[in-house]
Coordinates of C-alpha atoms in Angstrom, one line a residue:
X57 CA 106.3 124.0 38.2
X58 CA 103.4 123.8 35.7
X59 CA 100.7 121.2 35.2
X60 CA 101.4 120.2 31.7
X61 CA 99.4 116.9 31.1
X62 CA 100.1 117.1 27.3
X63 CA 103.8 116.3 28.0
X64 CA 102.8 113.1 29.7
X65 CA 101.1 111.8 26.5
X66 CA 103.5 113.3 24.0
X67 CA 106.9 112.0 25.3
X68 CA 108.6 108.7 25.9
X69 CA 109.8 108.0 29.5
X70 CA 112.2 105.6 31.1
X71 CA 110.1 105.5 34.2
X72 CA 106.6 106.5 35.4
X73 CA 106.1 106.9 39.2
X74 CA 102.6 106.4 40.5
X75 CA 102.0 108.4 43.7
X76 CA 103.1 111.9 44.7
X77 CA 103.7 111.3 48.4
X78 CA 107.1 111.3 50.0
X79 CA 108.1 108.0 48.6
X80 CA 107.0 108.8 45.1
X81 CA 108.6 112.2 45.2
X82 CA 111.9 110.7 46.4
X83 CA 111.8 108.0 43.8
X84 CA 111.4 110.7 41.1
X85 CA 114.3 112.7 42.5
X86 CA 116.6 109.7 42.8
X87 CA 115.8 108.4 39.4
X88 CA 116.2 111.7 37.5
X89 CA 119.6 112.1 39.2
X90 CA 120.6 108.8 37.7
X91 CA 119.9 110.1 34.2
X92 CA 116.4 108.7 33.7
X93 CA 113.6 110.4 31.9
X94 CA 110.8 110.4 34.6
X95 CA 107.1 111.2 34.9
X96 CA 105.1 111.4 38.1
X97 CA 101.3 111.1 38.4
X98 CA 99.3 111.6 41.6
X99 CA 95.6 110.9 41.8
X100 CA 95.0 113.8 44.2
X101 CA 97.4 116.5 45.3
X102 CA 101.1 116.0 46.0
X103 CA 101.6 114.9 49.5
X104 CA 97.9 115.1 50.1
X105 CA 97.2 111.8 51.7
X106 CA 99.3 109.8 54.2
X107 CA 102.3 112.1 53.9
X108 CA 100.5 115.3 54.8
X109 CA 98.6 113.5 57.6
X110 CA 101.6 112.1 59.4
X111 CA 102.6 113.1 62.9
X112 CA 105.3 115.5 61.5
X113 CA 108.1 113.6 63.3
X114 CA 111.4 112.6 61.7
X115 CA 112.5 109.6 63.8
X116 CA 116.1 109.0 64.6
X117 CA 115.6 105.4 65.8
X118 CA 115.6 105.7 69.5
X119 CA 112.3 103.7 69.6
X120 CA 114.2 100.7 68.2
X121 CA 116.4 100.4 71.3
X122 CA 113.6 98.4 72.9
X123 CA 113.7 96.0 69.9
X124 CA 117.5 95.8 70.0
X125 CA 117.4 96.5 66.3
X126 CA 120.7 98.2 65.6
X127 CA 120.3 98.2 61.9
X128 CA 117.1 100.2 62.1
X129 CA 118.6 102.6 64.6
X130 CA 121.5 103.4 62.3
X131 CA 119.2 103.7 59.2
X132 CA 116.8 106.1 61.0
X133 CA 119.6 108.2 62.3
X134 CA 121.1 108.4 58.8
X135 CA 117.8 109.5 57.3
X136 CA 117.2 112.1 60.0
X137 CA 120.7 113.5 59.4
X138 CA 120.1 113.6 55.6
X139 CA 116.8 115.6 56.0
X140 CA 118.4 118.0 58.4
X141 CA 121.2 118.5 55.9
X142 CA 119.3 118.8 52.6
X143 CA 116.2 120.6 53.9
X144 CA 117.2 122.7 57.0
X145 CA 114.3 125.1 56.4
X146 CA 111.7 122.3 56.8
X147 CA 113.3 120.0 59.4
X148 CA 114.6 121.0 62.8
X149 CA 115.5 119.2 66.1
X150 CA 112.7 118.7 68.6
X151 CA 113.4 118.0 72.3
X152 CA 111.1 115.3 73.8
X153 CA 110.7 114.8 77.5
X154 CA 109.8 111.4 79.0
X155 CA 108.7 111.7 82.7
X156 CA 110.3 109.3 85.0
X157 CA 108.6 107.6 88.0
X158 CA 110.1 105.5 90.7
X159 CA 113.1 103.2 90.1
X160 CA 111.7 100.4 87.9
X161 CA 110.8 100.2 84.3
X162 CA 109.7 103.8 84.4
X163 CA 112.6 105.1 86.3
X164 CA 115.7 107.1 85.4
X165 CA 118.2 104.3 85.5
X166 CA 116.6 102.2 82.7
X167 CA 116.2 105.3 80.5
X168 CA 119.7 106.4 81.2
X169 CA 121.0 103.1 80.0
X170 CA 118.9 103.3 76.9
X171 CA 119.8 106.9 76.1
X172 CA 123.5 106.2 76.7
X173 CA 123.4 103.2 74.3
X174 CA 121.5 105.3 71.7
X175 CA 123.9 108.2 71.9
X176 CA 126.8 105.8 71.4
X177 CA 125.2 104.1 68.4
X178 CA 124.4 107.5 66.8
X179 CA 127.5 109.5 67.7
X180 CA 127.8 110.6 64.0
X181 CA 124.3 112.1 64.1
X182 CA 125.4 115.6 63.1
X183 CA 128.1 114.8 60.5
X184 CA 127.8 117.1 57.5
X185 CA 125.1 119.4 59.0
X186 CA 126.4 122.9 58.6
X187 CA 124.0 124.8 60.7
X188 CA 124.7 124.4 64.5
X189 CA 121.0 125.1 65.0
X190 CA 120.1 121.9 63.2
X191 CA 122.5 119.7 65.3
X192 CA 120.8 117.0 67.4
X193 CA 122.1 117.1 71.0
X194 CA 122.8 114.1 73.2
X195 CA 120.2 113.1 75.8
X196 CA 120.1 114.6 79.3
X197 CA 117.9 114.6 82.4
X198 CA 115.7 117.1 84.2
X199 CA 114.9 117.3 87.9
X200 CA 111.4 116.9 89.2
X201 CA 111.1 120.7 89.6
X202 CA 112.3 121.4 86.1
X203 CA 109.9 119.1 84.4
X204 CA 107.0 120.5 86.4
X205 CA 108.0 124.0 85.3
X206 CA 107.5 123.0 81.7
X207 CA 104.4 120.7 82.3
X208 CA 102.9 121.9 85.6
X209 CA 99.9 119.6 85.5
X210 CA 101.8 116.3 85.3
X211 CA 100.8 113.6 87.7
X212 CA 103.2 114.2 90.6
X213 CA 103.0 111.1 92.7
X214 CA 106.3 109.3 92.3
X215 CA 107.6 111.7 89.7
X216 CA 111.4 111.9 89.8
X217 CA 112.1 114.1 86.8
X218 CA 112.4 113.4 83.1
X219 CA 114.7 112.1 80.4
X220 CA 115.1 114.4 77.4
X221 CA 116.1 113.2 74.0
X222 CA 115.9 114.9 70.6
X223 CA 114.3 113.8 67.4
X224 CA 113.3 116.1 64.6
X225 CA 110.1 117.7 63.5
X226 CA 109.0 118.7 60.0
X227 CA 107.7 122.3 59.7
X228 CA 105.4 121.1 56.9
X229 CA 105.3 117.5 55.6
X230 CA 103.4 118.6 52.5
X231 CA 105.9 121.3 51.6
X232 CA 108.8 118.8 52.1
X233 CA 107.2 116.5 49.6
X234 CA 106.7 119.5 47.3
X235 CA 110.4 120.5 47.7
X236 CA 111.4 117.0 46.4
X237 CA 108.9 117.2 43.5
X238 CA 110.1 120.7 42.6
X239 CA 113.7 119.6 42.7
X240 CA 112.9 116.7 40.4
X241 CA 110.9 119.0 38.0
X242 CA 113.8 121.4 37.9
X243 CA 115.9 118.5 36.6
X244 CA 113.4 117.6 33.9
X245 CA 110.8 115.4 35.5
X246 CA 107.2 115.8 34.3
X247 CA 104.9 115.8 37.3
X248 CA 101.1 116.2 37.3
X249 CA 98.6 116.1 40.2
X250 CA 95.0 115.0 39.8
X251 CA 95.9 112.3 37.3
X252 CA 94.7 108.8 38.0
X253 CA 96.7 105.7 37.1
X254 CA 94.7 102.9 35.4
X255 CA 95.7 99.8 33.5
X256 CA 99.3 98.9 32.6
X257 CA 100.3 98.6 29.0
X258 CA 102.2 95.2 28.9
X259 CA 103.9 93.7 25.8
X260 CA 105.7 90.3 25.9
X261 CA 105.7 90.3 29.7
X262 CA 107.2 93.8 30.1
X263 CA 105.7 97.2 31.0
X264 CA 105.4 99.5 28.0
X265 CA 103.2 102.2 29.4
X266 CA 100.4 103.3 31.7
X267 CA 96.9 104.3 30.9
X268 CA 95.8 107.4 32.9
X269 CA 92.9 109.8 33.3
X270 CA 93.1 113.5 33.9
X271 CA 90.6 114.0 36.8
X272 CA 90.2 117.7 36.1
X273 CA 89.0 117.4 32.5
X274 CA 88.0 113.6 32.4
X275 CA 90.2 112.8 29.4
X276 CA 92.1 109.5 29.2
X277 CA 95.5 109.0 27.7
X278 CA 98.5 106.7 27.7
X279 CA 102.0 107.4 29.0
X280 CA 104.6 105.5 27.1
X281 CA 107.4 104.2 29.4
X282 CA 109.7 101.3 29.9
X283 CA 109.1 100.9 33.6
X284 CA 106.7 101.8 36.4
X285 CA 107.3 102.2 40.1
X286 CA 104.1 102.1 42.2
X287 CA 104.6 104.3 45.3
X288 CA 101.0 104.6 46.4
X289 CA 101.5 102.9 49.8
X290 CA 98.3 101.6 51.3
X291 CA 96.4 102.6 48.2
X292 CA 98.4 100.0 46.2
X293 CA 95.9 97.3 46.9
X294 CA 93.3 98.8 44.5
X295 CA 95.9 98.9 41.7
X296 CA 96.9 95.3 42.5
X297 CA 93.3 94.1 42.1
X298 CA 93.2 95.9 38.8
X299 CA 96.5 94.6 37.5
X300 CA 96.7 91.0 38.7
X301 CA 94.6 87.9 39.2
X302 CA 92.8 88.1 42.6
X303 CA 94.5 85.0 44.0
X304 CA 98.0 86.4 43.2
X305 CA 97.9 89.7 45.1
X306 CA 98.3 88.4 48.6
X307 CA 96.8 90.0 51.7
X308 CA 98.5 92.8 53.6
X309 CA 97.3 94.5 56.8
X310 CA 97.2 98.3 57.1
X311 CA 96.9 100.6 60.0
X312 CA 94.9 103.8 60.0
X313 CA 97.2 106.1 62.0
X314 CA 95.4 109.1 63.5
X315 CA 96.4 112.2 65.4
X316 CA 94.7 115.5 66.1
X317 CA 95.5 119.2 66.7
X318 CA 94.1 120.7 69.9
X319 CA 93.7 124.3 71.0
X320 CA 96.3 124.1 73.7
X321 CA 99.9 125.2 73.8
X322 CA 102.5 124.8 76.6
X323 CA 105.1 127.4 77.4
X324 CA 107.8 124.8 76.9
X325 CA 109.3 124.2 73.4
X326 CA 109.5 120.5 74.3
X327 CA 107.2 117.7 73.3
X328 CA 106.3 115.2 76.0
X329 CA 106.0 111.4 75.7
X330 CA 103.3 109.8 77.9
X331 CA 102.3 106.2 78.4
X332 CA 99.4 105.1 76.2
X333 CA 97.1 102.0 76.8
X334 CA 98.5 99.9 73.9
X335 CA 101.6 97.8 74.0
X336 CA 104.2 96.9 71.4
X337 CA 104.1 93.1 71.4
X338 CA 107.3 92.8 69.5
X339 CA 109.5 94.9 71.8
X340 CA 112.3 93.0 73.5
X341 CA 112.2 95.3 76.5
X342 CA 109.2 97.5 76.8
X343 CA 107.7 99.9 79.4
X344 CA 104.1 99.7 80.6
X345 CA 102.7 101.0 77.4
X346 CA 103.5 102.6 74.0
X347 CA 104.1 106.3 74.1
X348 CA 101.7 108.9 73.0
X349 CA 103.2 112.3 72.2
X350 CA 102.1 115.9 72.7
X351 CA 104.1 118.1 70.4
X352 CA 104.2 121.8 69.9
X353 CA 102.5 122.7 66.6
X354 CA 102.1 126.3 65.5
X355 CA 100.1 128.0 68.3
X356 CA 98.5 124.7 69.3
X357 CA 99.5 121.1 70.2
X358 CA 99.6 117.9 68.1
X359 CA 98.6 114.7 69.9
X360 CA 99.0 111.1 68.7
X361 CA 99.5 108.6 67.4
X362 CA 96.6 106.1 67.6
X363 CA 96.6 102.9 65.5
X364 CA 93.7 100.9 64.2
X365 CA 93.7 98.1 61.7
X366 CA 91.9 99.3 58.6
X367 CA 90.2 96.7 56.3
X368 CA 87.9 98.9 54.2
X369 CA 88.5 101.1 51.2
X370 CA 91.7 103.1 51.6
X371 CA 89.9 106.1 50.2
X372 CA 87.5 106.0 53.1
X373 CA 89.7 107.0 56.1
X374 CA 87.7 108.7 58.7
X375 CA 88.1 109.5 62.4
X376 CA 84.6 109.4 64.0
X377 CA 83.6 111.7 66.8
X378 CA 83.3 108.8 69.2
X379 CA 86.9 107.8 68.4
X380 CA 88.1 111.3 69.1
X381 CA 86.3 111.2 72.4
X382 CA 88.0 107.9 73.2
X383 CA 91.4 109.4 72.3
X384 CA 90.8 112.4 74.5
X385 CA 89.8 110.1 77.4
X386 CA 93.0 108.1 77.0
X387 CA 95.3 111.2 76.9
X388 CA 93.4 112.8 79.8
X389 CA 93.8 109.6 81.8
X390 CA 97.5 109.6 81.0
X391 CA 98.0 113.3 81.7
X392 CA 95.4 113.9 84.4
X393 CA 95.9 117.6 84.6
X394 CA 95.4 118.2 80.8
X395 CA 91.6 118.0 80.8
X396 CA 91.2 118.4 77.0
X397 CA 87.6 118.9 75.8
X398 CA 86.3 117.6 72.4
X399 CA 85.5 121.1 71.3
X400 CA 89.2 122.0 71.5
X401 CA 90.0 119.7 68.6
X402 CA 90.9 121.9 65.6
X403 CA 91.8 119.3 63.1
X404 CA 92.4 115.6 62.8
X405 CA 94.7 113.6 60.6
X406 CA 94.7 110.0 59.4
X407 CA 96.9 108.0 57.0
X408 CA 97.4 104.4 55.9
X409 CA 100.5 102.4 56.7
X410 CA 101.6 98.8 56.6
X411 CA 100.9 97.0 59.9
X412 CA 101.5 93.7 61.7
X413 CA 98.4 92.7 63.6
X414 CA 96.3 93.5 66.7
X415 CA 95.7 91.3 69.6
X416 CA 93.6 91.7 72.8
X417 CA 91.0 94.0 71.2
X418 CA 93.7 96.3 69.8
X419 CA 95.6 96.9 73.1
X420 CA 98.5 94.7 72.1
X421 CA 99.9 95.6 68.7
X422 CA 102.4 94.3 66.3
X423 CA 103.7 97.2 64.3
X424 CA 105.0 97.2 60.8
X425 CA 108.8 97.1 60.7
X426 CA 110.1 98.0 57.3
X427 CA 108.8 99.2 53.9
X428 CA 107.5 96.5 51.6
X429 CA 109.3 96.1 48.2
X430 CA 107.8 94.0 45.5
X431 CA 109.5 93.0 42.2
X432 CA 106.5 92.2 40.1
X433 CA 108.7 90.6 37.5
X434 CA 109.4 87.8 39.9
X435 CA 106.0 87.8 41.7
X436 CA 103.7 88.3 38.7
X437 CA 105.8 87.9 35.6
X438 CA 105.6 91.6 34.6
X439 CA 109.0 93.0 34.1
X440 CA 109.8 96.7 34.6
X441 CA 107.3 97.0 37.5
X442 CA 108.2 97.5 41.1
X443 CA 106.0 98.6 44.1
X444 CA 107.2 100.2 47.3
X445 CA 104.8 100.4 50.2
X446 CA 106.4 102.8 52.6
X447 CA 106.4 102.3 56.3
X448 CA 107.5 105.7 57.6
X449 CA 107.9 109.2 56.2
X450 CA 111.5 109.3 57.6
X451 CA 112.6 106.5 55.4
X452 CA 111.2 108.0 52.1
X453 CA 114.6 109.0 50.7
X454 CA 116.5 105.9 51.5
X455 CA 113.8 103.5 50.5
X456 CA 113.2 105.3 47.3
X457 CA 116.8 104.5 46.3
X458 CA 116.2 100.8 47.1
X459 CA 113.2 100.8 44.9
X460 CA 115.1 102.3 42.0
X461 CA 117.9 99.8 42.6
X462 CA 115.4 96.9 42.5
X463 CA 113.9 98.2 39.2
X464 CA 117.3 98.6 37.5
X465 CA 118.5 95.2 38.7
X466 CA 115.4 93.6 37.1
X467 CA 116.4 95.3 33.8
X468 CA 119.9 94.1 34.1
X469 CA 121.2 97.6 34.7
X470 CA 123.4 99.1 37.4
X471 CA 124.1 102.7 38.3
X472 CA 125.6 104.4 41.3
X473 CA 123.2 105.9 43.7
X474 CA 123.2 109.7 43.6
X475 CA 124.1 111.5 46.8
X476 CA 120.6 112.5 47.7
X477 CA 121.6 112.5 51.4
X478 CA 123.8 115.5 50.6
X479 CA 122.3 117.4 47.7
X480 CA 120.1 120.3 49.0
X481 CA 116.6 120.1 47.7
X482 CA 114.6 123.1 46.5
X483 CA 114.9 125.9 49.1
X484 CA 117.4 124.0 51.1
X485 CA 120.6 125.9 50.2
X486 CA 120.7 127.4 53.7
X487 CA 123.9 127.6 55.8
X488 CA 122.4 129.1 58.9
X489 CA 118.6 129.3 59.2
X490 CA 118.5 132.2 61.6
X491 CA 120.7 134.3 59.1
X492 CA 118.1 133.5 56.4
X493 CA 115.3 134.8 58.7
X494 CA 117.2 138.0 59.2
X495 CA 117.9 138.4 55.5
X496 CA 114.2 138.0 54.6
X497 CA 113.1 140.3 57.4
X498 CA 115.1 143.1 55.7
X499 CA 113.3 142.6 52.4
X500 CA 111.5 145.7 51.1
X501 CA 107.8 145.9 51.6
X502 CA 107.4 143.1 54.2
X503 CA 105.5 143.8 57.5
X504 CA 107.4 144.7 60.6
X505 CA 108.0 141.9 63.2
X506 CA 109.7 138.6 62.5
X507 CA 106.7 136.2 62.3
X508 CA 106.2 136.6 58.5
X509 CA 109.9 136.5 57.7
X510 CA 110.3 133.3 59.8
X511 CA 107.3 131.6 58.1
X512 CA 108.6 132.5 54.7
X513 CA 112.0 131.1 55.7
X514 CA 110.5 127.9 56.8
X515 CA 108.1 127.4 53.9
X516 CA 110.4 128.5 51.0
X517 CA 113.9 128.6 52.4
X518 CA 116.5 130.0 50.0
X519 CA 113.9 130.2 47.2
X520 CA 111.9 132.9 49.0
X521 CA 112.8 135.6 46.4
X522 CA 110.8 133.7 43.7
X523 CA 107.7 134.0 46.0
X524 CA 108.1 137.7 46.6
X525 CA 108.6 138.4 42.9
X526 CA 104.9 137.7 42.2
X527 CA 104.1 141.0 44.1
X528 CA 106.2 143.1 41.8
X529 CA 103.1 144.7 40.2
X530 CA 100.8 144.3 43.2
X531 CA 102.6 145.5 46.4
X532 CA 99.4 144.9 48.4
X533 CA 100.1 141.2 48.0
X534 CA 103.0 141.6 50.5
X535 CA 100.5 142.2 53.3
X536 CA 99.4 139.3 55.5
X537 CA 96.0 137.7 55.1
X538 CA 93.9 138.8 58.1
X539 CA 94.8 137.0 61.3
X540 CA 97.7 135.0 59.8
X541 CA 101.3 135.2 58.9
X542 CA 100.6 134.2 55.3
X543 CA 101.1 136.8 52.6
X544 CA 98.7 137.2 49.7
X545 CA 101.6 136.6 47.3
X546 CA 102.0 133.1 48.7
X547 CA 98.6 132.2 47.3
X548 CA 99.6 133.5 43.9
X549 CA 102.9 131.6 44.1
X550 CA 101.0 128.4 45.0
X551 CA 98.9 128.7 41.8
X552 CA 101.5 130.0 39.4
X553 CA 104.5 128.0 40.4
X554 CA 103.4 125.1 42.6
X555 CA 100.5 123.5 40.7
X556 CA 97.8 124.3 43.2
X557 CA 94.4 124.0 41.5
X558 CA 91.9 124.5 44.4
X559 CA 91.6 126.2 47.7
X560 CA 92.3 123.1 49.7
X561 CA 95.7 122.7 47.9
X562 CA 96.5 126.3 49.0
X563 CA 95.3 126.4 52.6
X564 CA 96.4 122.9 53.7
X565 CA 99.5 122.1 51.6
X566 CA 101.0 125.2 50.1
X567 CA 100.7 127.7 52.9
X568 CA 100.3 127.8 56.7
X569 CA 96.7 129.0 56.5
X570 CA 95.0 125.8 57.8
X571 CA 97.9 123.7 59.1
X572 CA 96.8 124.2 62.7
X573 CA 93.0 124.3 62.1
X574 CA 90.5 126.8 60.9
X575 CA 92.2 130.2 60.1
X576 CA 88.9 132.2 60.4
X577 CA 86.2 133.0 57.9
X578 CA 87.8 136.2 56.8
X579 CA 91.2 134.5 56.1
X580 CA 89.5 131.8 54.0
X581 CA 87.4 134.4 52.2
X582 CA 90.5 136.5 51.3
X583 CA 92.5 133.5 50.1
X584 CA 89.5 132.3 48.0
X585 CA 89.1 135.7 46.4
X586 CA 92.8 135.9 45.5
X587 CA 92.7 132.4 44.1
X588 CA 89.5 133.0 42.3
X589 CA 90.8 136.1 40.6
X590 CA 93.9 134.1 39.5
X591 CA 92.0 131.0 38.3
X592 CA 88.9 132.7 36.9
X593 CA 86.3 131.5 39.5
X594 CA 82.9 133.0 39.7
X595 CA 81.0 133.7 42.9
X596 CA 79.5 130.3 43.0
X597 CA 82.8 128.5 42.5
X598 CA 84.5 130.6 45.2
X599 CA 81.7 129.6 47.6
X600 CA 82.0 125.9 46.5
X601 CA 85.8 126.0 47.2
X602 CA 85.3 127.5 50.7
X603 CA 82.5 124.9 51.5
X604 CA 84.9 122.1 50.5
X605 CA 87.6 123.4 52.9
X606 CA 85.1 123.9 55.7
X607 CA 84.1 120.3 55.5
X608 CA 87.6 119.4 56.7
X609 CA 87.2 121.1 60.0
X610 CA 85.4 119.4 63.0
X611 CA 82.5 121.3 64.5
X612 CA 82.5 124.3 62.1
X613 CA 79.4 125.4 60.2
X614 CA 79.7 126.4 56.6
X615 CA 80.7 130.0 55.8
X616 CA 78.0 132.6 55.5
X617 CA 79.2 133.2 51.9
X618 CA 79.7 137.0 51.9
X619 CA 82.1 137.8 49.1
X620 CA 82.7 140.7 46.7
X621 CA 80.0 140.7 44.1
X622 CA 82.6 140.2 41.3
X623 CA 85.8 138.5 42.7
X624 CA 87.4 138.5 39.3
X625 CA 87.4 142.3 39.3
X626 CA 87.6 142.8 43.1
X627 CA 89.8 145.7 44.1
X628 CA 93.1 144.3 45.4
X629 CA 94.8 147.6 46.3
X630 CA 92.7 148.4 49.4
X631 CA 94.0 146.4 52.3
X632 CA 90.6 145.9 54.0
X633 CA 89.0 144.5 50.9
X634 CA 91.3 141.5 50.4
X635 CA 94.4 141.5 52.6

């Protein structure tokens, strides 16, 4: 997967996809399988915005039981099943416990009815999933003693036990996006990150191309194409203002969804759902509050999600220190024995999604229900232009197909949808995940212990051999970077085969280095030296890259800047010097 901007300018395409998040990646994969010549441009890195900053959940639709929305339940279950089938290395079932109290709305009886109804509506949840380890079990209940064994500090007054259901969790949302992009590229798609979309080229009321700018070199160029699908989500509004008259764009509400990683890990592999302070005003039958979740995440916990209407620049998504303190107060108030401190927050995430509205100072919320599809031929008189503003990562594959259908219908064309719910994506040709872990563990040159093999299996799946091949002439690259389970060779692979162009791409979206927070100064230094040697960075550039990454962590001072005097000629064969 190479960054070849010259191919964007030099070829003619049937379709240009703007946006390299999960929706854009799935649009490209769907369209190329229909026989279209496709290009993808992303202003930053693939999956680097809302997709990477999501809560990592693949929702099977149980939340829609309280809305009595059977259609969304079935759609969500289908999409969860599809991802477990086509990317078993990156998606796995996650048990979630809901504590039960008393005999009313928070009691076992109501939850039992809801879970029984959900299990009935999703009885085909595991159809076509080969690996039994990726099957989603039916719901069950725990006794009071059992739930307290897993979460001993739960509020005990009135506690009767817990209901347990299963959704799924992504091992890495960014790598799942990348797997779709890589699959599309393998079929002929031209994809480039750090390319900004500009004005449309329109002739006689139809799209004929897209003006772009390469943000790495500053050069502008035109992609010639017969159609454009805008899949930039909440960032679409800036494009609409550029493309259309101001009074014809409409006004949409967006939510800044936020969550954070804390330095806390329970012994239990379960997530836990707790009552938050906000309510879903659209629910037909709702409990006292909307659930907040504490999920296992690497060696830490991921807590969220908080919603806030965002009316400013979509490029300026921030979570202020005072907001984090408010979030911590809410979760501590809900789980009184948790007692999280602000200094335990390793990392925060925020993304932009379509929203309904907020009432009562944000405590009563109307959440977005479905992705937004816009046929700009009908809305604005520009044929060959469709926008999809995605509502939820889980729906990326299915909603991408709907967007391509809409585009083709506007062109008077019709094709059969490809079976993207059954075709394994890059790395996904895995029958039994645990067998893959064992196979990788037996590879020559890898460290003893199973942690490295398991991480490789998750991140690269059946494509792991292509990663290890980069260490053929430098065996030291098969050693882990200090304090992590990430191999030096994964940094090389990210640059050579996955279009990583900076240290942030590598540590946040290509490897596990910083997916749970700061990996340590030495780990960042080692990754930067390997990357600098590969990309030709001097000492100043290496320091600049590390400083940029450090700015993403709360409460960390900048690195001291101790590096080899010449990183381009640094000795890589001595384990203590780099690995």
